[in-house]
Structure formats: C-alpha cells, structure tokens
Coordinates of C-alpha atoms in Angstrom, one line a residue:
M1156 CA -30.1 4.1 -7.5
S1157 CA -26.3 3.7 -6.9
K1158 CA -24.2 2.1 -10.0
I1159 CA -21.4 1.2 -7.8
G1160 CA -23.0 -0.2 -5.0
K1161 CA -25.1 -2.7 -6.6
I1162 CA -21.9 -4.7 -7.9
S1163 CA -21.0 -7.4 -5.1
I1164 CA -16.9 -7.8 -4.5
D1165 CA -14.6 -10.9 -4.8
I1166 CA -13.5 -12.1 -1.6
P1167 CA -9.7 -13.1 -2.4
D1168 CA -9.0 -16.9 -0.8
K1169 CA -6.4 -15.6 1.2
V1170 CA -8.2 -13.1 3.2
K1171 CA -10.9 -13.8 6.1
L1172 CA -13.9 -11.0 6.5
A1173 CA -15.8 -10.9 10.2
L1174 CA -19.0 -8.6 11.5
N1175 CA -19.0 -7.8 14.6
G1176 CA -21.4 -5.7 15.5
N1177 CA -20.9 -3.1 12.9
I1178 CA -17.3 -3.4 12.6
L1179 CA -16.0 -5.6 9.8
Q1180 CA -12.7 -7.0 10.8
V1181 CA -10.7 -7.3 7.5
E1182 CA -7.5 -10.1 7.6
G1183 CA -6.0 -10.6 5.1
P1184 CA -1.5 -11.6 4.2
L1185 CA -0.9 -8.0 5.0
G1186 CA -2.9 -7.2 7.7
K1187 CA -5.8 -6.4 9.6
S1188 CA -8.1 -3.7 9.6
Q1189 CA -11.0 -2.7 10.4
L1190 CA -13.6 -1.1 8.9
N1191 CA -16.9 0.6 10.9
L1192 CA -19.9 -0.1 9.4
D1193 CA -23.2 1.6 10.0
I1194 CA -25.6 -1.1 10.2
E1195 CA -28.8 0.3 11.0
M1196 CA -28.2 2.6 7.2
F1197 CA -27.0 -0.9 5.4
E1198 CA -27.0 -4.5 5.5
L1199 CA -23.8 -6.3 4.6
N1200 CA -23.9 -10.3 2.7
I1201 CA -21.2 -12.3 3.5
N1202 CA -21.4 -15.1 1.5
N1203 CA -18.4 -17.1 1.6
E1204 CA -19.4 -20.1 -0.8
K1205 CA -19.6 -18.3 -3.4
K1206 CA -16.0 -15.6 -2.0
N1207 CA -18.1 -12.6 -2.8
V1208 CA -19.6 -9.6 -0.2
S1209 CA -23.0 -7.3 -1.0
I1210 CA -24.0 -4.6 0.1
K1211 CA -27.3 -2.8 0.3
P1212 CA -29.7 0.1 2.1
K1213 CA -32.5 -1.2 4.4
V1214 CA -34.3 1.5 4.1
I1215 CA -33.8 3.1 -0.3
N1216 CA -33.7 7.2 0.5
Q1217 CA -31.7 9.9 -1.0
T1218 CA -29.2 9.9 2.1
S1219 CA -29.0 6.1 1.6
K1220 CA -28.8 6.3 -2.6
R1221 CA -25.5 9.1 -1.8
L1222 CA -23.5 6.6 0.8
W1223 CA -24.5 2.8 -1.3
G1224 CA -21.5 3.8 -3.6
M1225 CA -19.4 5.2 -0.4
N1226 CA -19.7 2.2 1.9
R1227 CA -19.3 -0.1 -1.0
S1228 CA -15.7 1.7 -1.5
L1229 CA -14.7 1.7 1.6
V1230 CA -16.0 -2.1 1.9
N1231 CA -13.6 -3.1 -1.0
N1232 CA -10.6 -1.0 -0.2
A1233 CA -10.0 -2.5 2.6
I1234 CA -10.1 -5.8 1.3
V1235 CA -7.7 -4.5 -1.7
G1236 CA -5.3 -3.6 1.1
A1237 CA -5.4 -6.4 3.1
S1238 CA -4.6 -8.3 0.2
A1239 CA -2.4 -6.3 -2.1
G1240 CA -1.9 -3.5 -0.4
Y1241 CA -1.3 0.4 -1.5
T1242 CA 1.8 2.2 -3.4
K1243 CA 3.0 4.8 -4.3
I1244 CA 5.7 6.0 -5.9
L1245 CA 7.1 9.7 -5.3
E1246 CA 10.7 11.0 -7.4
L1247 CA 13.1 13.5 -6.9
T1248 CA 13.9 15.4 -9.6
G1249 CA 16.8 18.9 -9.3
V1250 CA 20.2 18.5 -8.7
G1251 CA 21.3 17.1 -5.2
Y1252 CA 17.8 15.5 -4.6
R1253 CA 18.2 12.8 -2.4
A1254 CA 16.5 10.4 -0.2
S1255 CA 17.2 8.1 2.7
I1256 CA 16.5 5.7 5.2
K1257 CA 17.7 6.3 8.8
G1258 CA 16.1 4.5 11.2
K1259 CA 12.1 4.8 11.7
Q1260 CA 12.6 8.3 9.8
L1261 CA 13.2 9.4 5.6
N1262 CA 15.7 11.6 5.3
L1263 CA 15.4 14.2 2.5
Q1264 CA 17.9 16.2 1.1
L1265 CA 15.8 18.7 -1.2
G1266 CA 18.2 21.9 -1.8
F1267 CA 17.6 23.7 1.9
S1268 CA 20.1 24.4 3.9
H1269 CA 18.8 21.4 6.8
D1270 CA 18.3 17.5 5.5
I1271 CA 14.6 17.5 6.5
N1272 CA 13.4 14.2 8.6
F1273 CA 10.3 12.6 8.0
D1274 CA 8.8 10.5 10.8
I1275 CA 7.6 6.7 9.3
P1276 CA 4.9 5.7 10.9
E1277 CA 4.5 2.4 12.0
T1278 CA 1.8 0.9 9.5
I1279 CA 3.5 2.1 6.4
K1280 CA 6.9 0.5 5.5
V1281 CA 9.4 3.7 3.0
T1282 CA 11.7 1.9 0.8
V1283 CA 14.2 4.3 -1.3
E1284 CA 15.1 2.8 -4.0
K1285 CA 17.3 4.7 -6.1
Q1286 CA 17.7 8.1 -3.9
T1287 CA 15.4 10.2 -6.4
T1288 CA 13.1 7.3 -6.1
I1289 CA 11.0 6.4 -2.5
K1290 CA 8.4 4.0 -2.5
I1291 CA 5.1 4.3 0.2
L1292 CA 3.3 0.4 1.2
G1293 CA 0.8 0.2 2.9
I1294 CA -2.8 -2.0 3.9
D1295 CA -4.9 1.9 4.4
K1296 CA -5.3 3.8 0.6
Q1297 CA -5.4 6.7 2.6
E1298 CA -2.6 6.5 4.8
V1299 CA -1.0 6.0 2.3
G1300 CA -2.1 8.6 0.4
M1301 CA -2.1 11.3 3.1
I1302 CA 2.2 9.9 4.0
A1303 CA 2.9 10.5 -0.2
S1304 CA 0.7 14.0 0.4
K1305 CA 2.8 14.9 3.4
I1306 CA 5.9 14.6 1.2
K1307 CA 5.8 15.9 -1.6
S1308 CA 4.3 18.8 0.0
I1309 CA 7.7 20.0 2.3
R1310 CA 9.1 20.4 -1.8
P1311 CA 5.9 20.4 -4.7
P1312 CA 7.6 21.0 -8.3
E1313 CA 8.0 24.3 -9.4
P1314 CA 6.9 25.3 -13.3
Y1315 CA 10.3 26.5 -14.5
K1316 CA 12.7 23.5 -14.3
G1317 CA 10.2 21.3 -12.5
K1318 CA 12.5 20.7 -9.8
G1319 CA 10.6 19.4 -6.5
I1320 CA 9.4 15.8 -5.1
K1321 CA 6.1 14.5 -7.5
E1322 CA 4.2 11.4 -7.4
K1323 CA 5.5 8.7 -10.8
G1324 CA 4.0 9.0 -13.7
Q1325 CA 2.0 13.6 -12.1
Y1326 CA 2.2 15.8 -14.9
I1327 CA 3.6 19.4 -13.5
L1328 CA 2.8 22.3 -16.0
R1329 CA 6.0 23.7 -17.6
K1330 CA 6.2 27.8 -17.9
E1331 CA 8.7 29.5 -20.1
G1332 CA 11.7 31.6 -18.9
K1333 CA 11.9 35.8 -19.2
K1334 CA 12.9 36.1 -22.3
K1335 CA 15.4 38.9 -23.4

C-alpha cells in the first residue's frame, strides 16, 4: 500500500477542479493546467464540501501500487502550481558574471567571449532582481526545474573558485588548489 497515495489533497479556496474524461483541469489564480490521468487504473474523488481530493486504485496490484503515490503527487503539484506557483532562484558567482532581461530573452554574460541569449518560454516568468540573481516562476514544477537546469548547464559551478551558476542554497564541493 502506498503511504503517500492514501493522503488526501486539500484544495485551496481559489482553485477549481474539473474532470473531463481522463483529463483533470486545474484552474487557479496563477493560471490553468491540465493533467492526464489513467482512469482505468485509478478513480479520483473530488469532494467540494470538504474541499479535498483523494485518489484510489480500482484494483490493487503491483503496477497500481507503484503508480499510486506518483499520480497523487502529480495532482498535488498541479493544485499547488495553480494556487501558489513554483520558484527557483539562481545565483551567478564570478567576476563580471551578470544577467539581464532583453525582450523575451535572458542575456547572460558568463566570462565567455560572447553573450549568451536564452529564450524564455511563454509559460515561465523570469526576473532578474540583482545582476547576479535570477528568479524563475511558473505553475508547472517540472518546467520550472527544467528551465533552471538548462540555465545552470550553460556554466556549471567549478570546484576550485566556485565560479558559475548555482541554485540558492546549493552546496558546491570545493577542492584545494595546487600546492607549491
């Protein structure tokens, strides 16, 4: 039995859920999202009076046990994304490393001989608070993490001086330099 799958999900006041066939539509103050559920394997119980959702397998077997917790987490992520959203904060460390927004692109100066222009998707909002801090906002947890990962892969932090792009709070394993 799934420990995570058994937990019911609370629905915030401003979020609306609708199940059309096998597509769960989540609408909240930050936007709309759709989630494709396997209706033949799971049943979704939306309780509007108690403001909660629960997901249960129709038949308990090895496959449904494996997918129960994951499907519950996907529904929870869609609800949290529509109500509060997801945020990742990236920090640029290094002399002359800076970021700026130019139109629909994120302009990065990372010590290369050229600037790097990163295209920002329509569903994601990117802001540059300082020249060395990038804030990524969105309703889809997977997409926010993917954009943050792509930006970090342009200049990953190196272990000697720690120069590069890292997430806020990320620990970088530092190495000792060459000895004389």
